Every structure is written in structure tokens, then in C-alpha cells.
Amino acid sequence: NQELLLCPYFEKQIECPFGEYCEYIHGEICDICQMPCLHPTNDRQREEHRKQCMKTIEKDMEEAFSVQCSKDKSCGICMEVVWEKEKDKRFGILENCNHIFCLDCIRKWRSSSSYENKIIKACPECRVKSDYVTPSKYWYDNEENKKKIIQEYKEQLG
């Protein structure tokens, strides 16, 4: 039933070329995203929309926190700030320690043939064994977030 649908023009632009003659309903402004996308009579739609808005805000806050935690971290091998490097600005996260490396440096370290296998599978600083190097745009100080990103990477590998 069209009279129950939100106007696609109004919802995206807060403007409708049909004005008061529009065959659709013009939504109410969401107090979170400030868009006119809340249906005036559909409580379920309003609740779902607000949940999505809150998820987006939480995700944005997590990303802002990750940026803050990552922006000044220096690689323990080349000593450069990872995000200031010219090429690949990613971290190489080791699963069993918290030393910071850029992805290129830790991969070069691990591919070196001048060391025996048990050394290159370990952290260059603390020598704790780590089987995986997880590429990451961000550095994670929080152990829970670090485990999550490592698990996601392992799942992607299959």
C-alpha cells in the first residue's frame, strides 16, 4: 500500500518535488542521524532504524579509537612510525606478543634465510613464538580486539 511507504525523495534529500501532493508519507527526522527517515506510524521501522544508527555510531567510535591508538606507533625493526611510511602503512600483528612491527619489516624478518626456522617464527624482540603474522590497518592495544582481528584473518585464510 503506497500511502504507507516513505517518500524516496524526501528520505534522501529532505525535499520532495511533489510537496503536499506526494502520494507517499514524508518521514520524521531521526534524532541520531538527522535524516527524515522515521515512519510516523510504524514503530518497528523506527526502532530498527535507531538500532542501525547506534551500530553505525559505535563502529565510527571504535574506528576513531583505533586511529588514535595507531597513529604514533613505531616499528620495532625499522623504528619508523608505521602510518608515516611511504608504501604499506599496515601493522604486522604477532599473536603471542605485543611488540609493534610494520607488515613489511616483520615479513622480511620471517623470510630471512640467515636465521634458523625457530628464530624467524618468533618475535624479533622477545623471541616468543608466533605462527601467524596478521596484517592490520590498526594497532590493537586491547587483547580482546587483537584476538578478534587475528581470528578473522585466520578464518579468511580458510
PDB file of C-alpha atoms in Angstrom:
ATOM      1  CA  ASN A   1       0.000   0.000   0.000  1.00  0.00           C
ATOM      2  CA  GLN A   2       1.790   3.164  -1.252  1.00  0.00           C
ATOM      3  CA  GLU A   3       0.381   5.598   1.283  1.00  0.00           C
ATOM      4  CA  LEU A   4       2.265   3.661   3.971  1.00  0.00           C
ATOM      5  CA  LEU A   5       5.655   3.952   2.237  1.00  0.00           C
ATOM      6  CA  LEU A   6       8.174   6.697   2.925  1.00  0.00           C
ATOM      7  CA  CYS A   7       8.816   9.143   0.094  1.00  0.00           C
ATOM      8  CA  PRO A   8      12.132   8.192  -1.557  1.00  0.00           C
ATOM      9  CA  TYR A   9      12.853  11.830  -2.482  1.00  0.00           C
ATOM     10  CA  PHE A  10      12.154  13.267   0.943  1.00  0.00           C
ATOM     11  CA  GLU A  11      14.046  10.472   2.703  1.00  0.00           C
ATOM     12  CA  LYS A  12      17.294  11.194   0.810  1.00  0.00           C
ATOM     13  CA  GLN A  13      17.140  14.942   0.192  1.00  0.00           C
ATOM     14  CA  ILE A  14      14.663  16.414   2.708  1.00  0.00           C
ATOM     15  CA  GLU A  15      12.956  17.787  -0.360  1.00  0.00           C
ATOM     16  CA  CYS A  16      10.150  16.368  -2.464  1.00  0.00           C
ATOM     17  CA  PRO A  17       9.256  17.701  -5.903  1.00  0.00           C
ATOM     18  CA  PHE A  18       5.605  16.775  -5.266  1.00  0.00           C
ATOM     19  CA  GLY A  19       5.316  18.567  -1.907  1.00  0.00           C
ATOM     20  CA  GLU A  20       1.907  18.179  -0.290  1.00  0.00           C
ATOM     21  CA  TYR A  21       0.637  16.264  -3.354  1.00  0.00           C
ATOM     22  CA  CYS A  22       3.125  13.437  -2.845  1.00  0.00           C
ATOM     23  CA  GLU A  23       1.473  10.015  -2.716  1.00  0.00           C
ATOM     24  CA  TYR A  24       3.996   8.836  -0.112  1.00  0.00           C
ATOM     25  CA  ILE A  25       4.499   9.706   3.563  1.00  0.00           C
ATOM     26  CA  HIS A  26       7.251  12.164   4.437  1.00  0.00           C
ATOM     27  CA  GLY A  27       9.356  10.765   7.270  1.00  0.00           C
ATOM     28  CA  GLU A  28      10.174  12.345  10.586  1.00  0.00           C
ATOM     29  CA  ILE A  29      13.718  13.414  11.451  1.00  0.00           C
ATOM     30  CA  CYS A  30      15.820  10.817  13.278  1.00  0.00           C
ATOM     31  CA  ASP A  31      17.384  12.391  16.370  1.00  0.00           C
ATOM     32  CA  ILE A  32      20.556  10.335  15.790  1.00  0.00           C
ATOM     33  CA  CYS A  33      21.371  10.716  12.065  1.00  0.00           C
ATOM     34  CA  GLN A  34      19.268  13.831  11.419  1.00  0.00           C
ATOM     35  CA  MET A  35      17.684  12.286   8.311  1.00  0.00           C
ATOM     36  CA  PRO A  36      13.903  12.272   7.652  1.00  0.00           C
ATOM     37  CA  CYS A  37      13.673   8.503   7.589  1.00  0.00           C
ATOM     38  CA  LEU A  38      11.418   7.617  10.518  1.00  0.00           C
ATOM     39  CA  HIS A  39       7.978   6.436   9.549  1.00  0.00           C
ATOM     40  CA  PRO A  40       5.377   8.417  11.552  1.00  0.00           C
ATOM     41  CA  THR A  41       3.227   5.374  12.372  1.00  0.00           C
ATOM     42  CA  ASN A  42       5.498   2.329  12.041  1.00  0.00           C
ATOM     43  CA  ASP A  43       7.096   1.811  15.471  1.00  0.00           C
ATOM     44  CA  ARG A  44       9.013  -1.276  14.344  1.00  0.00           C
ATOM     45  CA  GLN A  45      10.640   0.633  11.464  1.00  0.00           C
ATOM     46  CA  ARG A  46      11.555   3.488  13.800  1.00  0.00           C
ATOM     47  CA  GLU A  47      13.127   1.118  16.324  1.00  0.00           C
ATOM     48  CA  GLU A  48      15.083  -0.778  13.633  1.00  0.00           C
ATOM     49  CA  HIS A  49      16.361   2.450  12.138  1.00  0.00           C
ATOM     50  CA  ARG A  50      17.546   3.736  15.509  1.00  0.00           C
ATOM     51  CA  LYS A  51      19.333   0.422  16.189  1.00  0.00           C
ATOM     52  CA  GLN A  52      21.154   0.753  12.853  1.00  0.00           C
ATOM     53  CA  CYS A  53      22.094   4.349  13.660  1.00  0.00           C
ATOM     54  CA  MET A  54      23.521   3.283  17.028  1.00  0.00           C
ATOM     55  CA  LYS A  55      25.528   0.473  15.393  1.00  0.00           C
ATOM     56  CA  THR A  56      26.972   2.981  12.934  1.00  0.00           C
ATOM     57  CA  ILE A  57      27.900   5.392  15.728  1.00  0.00           C
ATOM     58  CA  GLU A  58      29.541   2.600  17.751  1.00  0.00           C
ATOM     59  CA  LYS A  59      31.501   1.459  14.697  1.00  0.00           C
ATOM     60  CA  ASP A  60      32.636   5.031  13.983  1.00  0.00           C
ATOM     61  CA  MET A  61      33.714   5.452  17.620  1.00  0.00           C
ATOM     62  CA  GLU A  62      35.658   2.177  17.534  1.00  0.00           C
ATOM     63  CA  GLU A  63      37.408   3.268  14.360  1.00  0.00           C
ATOM     64  CA  ALA A  64      38.260   6.688  15.835  1.00  0.00           C
ATOM     65  CA  PHE A  65      39.702   4.931  18.896  1.00  0.00           C
ATOM     66  CA  SER A  66      41.694   2.562  16.658  1.00  0.00           C
ATOM     67  CA  VAL A  67      43.101   5.511  14.719  1.00  0.00           C
ATOM     68  CA  GLN A  68      44.079   7.212  17.980  1.00  0.00           C
ATOM     69  CA  CYS A  69      45.839   4.041  19.202  1.00  0.00           C
ATOM     70  CA  SER A  70      47.642   3.512  15.895  1.00  0.00           C
ATOM     71  CA  LYS A  71      48.804   6.890  14.653  1.00  0.00           C
ATOM     72  CA  ASP A  72      52.071   7.206  16.569  1.00  0.00           C
ATOM     73  CA  LYS A  73      53.203   3.559  16.824  1.00  0.00           C
ATOM     74  CA  SER A  74      56.754   2.831  15.650  1.00  0.00           C
ATOM     75  CA  CYS A  75      58.036  -0.412  14.181  1.00  0.00           C
ATOM     76  CA  GLY A  76      60.488  -2.292  16.414  1.00  0.00           C
ATOM     77  CA  ILE A  77      62.624  -3.188  13.378  1.00  0.00           C
ATOM     78  CA  CYS A  78      62.889  -0.048  11.189  1.00  0.00           C
ATOM     79  CA  MET A  79      61.934   2.378  14.004  1.00  0.00           C
ATOM     80  CA  GLU A  80      59.650   4.356  11.661  1.00  0.00           C
ATOM     81  CA  VAL A  81      56.103   5.367  12.565  1.00  0.00           C
ATOM     82  CA  VAL A  82      54.035   2.795  10.670  1.00  0.00           C
ATOM     83  CA  TRP A  83      51.388   5.255   9.447  1.00  0.00           C
ATOM     84  CA  GLU A  84      54.065   7.662   8.180  1.00  0.00           C
ATOM     85  CA  LYS A  85      55.711   5.116   5.872  1.00  0.00           C
ATOM     86  CA  GLU A  86      55.605   5.817   2.134  1.00  0.00           C
ATOM     87  CA  LYS A  87      54.261   2.474   0.990  1.00  0.00           C
ATOM     88  CA  ASP A  88      52.384  -0.120   3.029  1.00  0.00           C
ATOM     89  CA  LYS A  89      51.058   1.562   6.207  1.00  0.00           C
ATOM     90  CA  ARG A  90      49.894  -1.662   7.862  1.00  0.00           C
ATOM     91  CA  PHE A  91      50.912  -3.393  11.051  1.00  0.00           C
ATOM     92  CA  GLY A  92      52.093  -6.989  11.210  1.00  0.00           C
ATOM     93  CA  ILE A  93      50.468  -8.296  14.389  1.00  0.00           C
ATOM     94  CA  LEU A  94      52.031 -11.314  16.093  1.00  0.00           C
ATOM     95  CA  GLU A  95      49.626 -13.498  18.027  1.00  0.00           C
ATOM     96  CA  ASN A  96      51.698 -14.145  21.163  1.00  0.00           C
ATOM     97  CA  CYS A  97      53.322 -10.816  21.991  1.00  0.00           C
ATOM     98  CA  ASN A  98      52.598  -7.088  21.913  1.00  0.00           C
ATOM     99  CA  HIS A  99      55.622  -5.764  20.054  1.00  0.00           C
ATOM    100  CA  ILE A 100      54.885  -3.407  17.186  1.00  0.00           C
ATOM    101  CA  PHE A 101      56.081  -4.054  13.633  1.00  0.00           C
ATOM    102  CA  CYS A 102      55.154  -2.789  10.222  1.00  0.00           C
ATOM    103  CA  LEU A 103      53.951  -5.578   7.981  1.00  0.00           C
ATOM    104  CA  ASP A 104      56.842  -5.276   5.507  1.00  0.00           C
ATOM    105  CA  CYS A 105      59.523  -5.458   8.194  1.00  0.00           C
ATOM    106  CA  ILE A 106      58.115  -8.468  10.058  1.00  0.00           C
ATOM    107  CA  ARG A 107      57.562 -10.326   6.778  1.00  0.00           C
ATOM    108  CA  LYS A 108      61.159  -9.625   5.702  1.00  0.00           C
ATOM    109  CA  TRP A 109      62.374 -10.789   9.120  1.00  0.00           C
ATOM    110  CA  ARG A 110      60.411 -14.022   8.842  1.00  0.00           C
ATOM    111  CA  SER A 111      61.580 -14.729   5.303  1.00  0.00           C
ATOM    112  CA  SER A 112      65.252 -14.251   6.173  1.00  0.00           C
ATOM    113  CA  SER A 113      67.385 -17.281   5.403  1.00  0.00           C
ATOM    114  CA  SER A 114      70.219 -16.219   7.689  1.00  0.00           C
ATOM    115  CA  TYR A 115      68.381 -17.468  10.794  1.00  0.00           C
ATOM    116  CA  GLU A 116      67.096 -20.880  11.729  1.00  0.00           C
ATOM    117  CA  ASN A 117      63.343 -21.582  11.437  1.00  0.00           C
ATOM    118  CA  LYS A 118      62.568 -21.395  15.171  1.00  0.00           C
ATOM    119  CA  ILE A 119      64.024 -17.866  15.367  1.00  0.00           C
ATOM    120  CA  ILE A 120      62.191 -16.421  12.357  1.00  0.00           C
ATOM    121  CA  LYS A 121      58.882 -17.834  13.648  1.00  0.00           C
ATOM    122  CA  ALA A 122      59.425 -15.802  16.825  1.00  0.00           C
ATOM    123  CA  CYS A 123      59.197 -12.126  17.715  1.00  0.00           C
ATOM    124  CA  PRO A 124      62.493 -10.360  16.896  1.00  0.00           C
ATOM    125  CA  GLU A 125      62.332  -8.558  20.244  1.00  0.00           C
ATOM    126  CA  CYS A 126      61.120 -11.062  22.845  1.00  0.00           C
ATOM    127  CA  ARG A 127      61.641 -14.331  20.894  1.00  0.00           C
ATOM    128  CA  VAL A 128      58.161 -15.623  21.791  1.00  0.00           C
ATOM    129  CA  LYS A 129      56.970 -17.983  19.060  1.00  0.00           C
ATOM    130  CA  SER A 130      54.128 -16.757  16.821  1.00  0.00           C
ATOM    131  CA  ASP A 131      52.996 -18.836  13.871  1.00  0.00           C
ATOM    132  CA  TYR A 132      50.997 -16.083  12.162  1.00  0.00           C
ATOM    133  CA  VAL A 133      51.584 -12.504  11.118  1.00  0.00           C
ATOM    134  CA  THR A 134      48.227 -10.792  10.823  1.00  0.00           C
ATOM    135  CA  PRO A 135      48.094  -7.729   8.548  1.00  0.00           C
ATOM    136  CA  SER A 136      46.116  -4.882  10.060  1.00  0.00           C
ATOM    137  CA  LYS A 137      45.406  -1.256   9.261  1.00  0.00           C
ATOM    138  CA  TYR A 138      45.230  -0.571  13.010  1.00  0.00           C
ATOM    139  CA  TRP A 139      47.238  -1.419  16.099  1.00  0.00           C
ATOM    140  CA  TYR A 140      45.262  -3.048  18.907  1.00  0.00           C
ATOM    141  CA  ASP A 141      46.382  -2.470  22.495  1.00  0.00           C
ATOM    142  CA  ASN A 142      43.279  -4.283  23.724  1.00  0.00           C
ATOM    143  CA  GLU A 143      43.898  -8.060  23.873  1.00  0.00           C
ATOM    144  CA  GLU A 144      40.267  -8.885  23.053  1.00  0.00           C
ATOM    145  CA  ASN A 145      40.321  -6.771  19.869  1.00  0.00           C
ATOM    146  CA  LYS A 146      43.691  -8.212  18.905  1.00  0.00           C
ATOM    147  CA  LYS A 147      42.407 -11.791  19.252  1.00  0.00           C
ATOM    148  CA  LYS A 148      39.318 -10.879  17.221  1.00  0.00           C
ATOM    149  CA  ILE A 149      41.329  -9.447  14.305  1.00  0.00           C
ATOM    150  CA  ILE A 150      43.687 -12.459  14.328  1.00  0.00           C
ATOM    151  CA  GLN A 151      40.745 -14.899  14.361  1.00  0.00           C
ATOM    152  CA  GLU A 152      39.042 -13.071  11.464  1.00  0.00           C
ATOM    153  CA  TYR A 153      42.282 -13.224   9.463  1.00  0.00           C
ATOM    154  CA  LYS A 154      42.708 -16.961  10.117  1.00  0.00           C
ATOM    155  CA  GLU A 155      39.101 -17.554   9.017  1.00  0.00           C
ATOM    156  CA  GLN A 156      39.745 -15.651   5.777  1.00  0.00           C
ATOM    157  CA  LEU A 157      42.752 -17.887   5.112  1.00  0.00           C
ATOM    158  CA  GLY A 158      40.453 -20.904   5.357  1.00  0.00           C
TER     159      GLY A 158
END
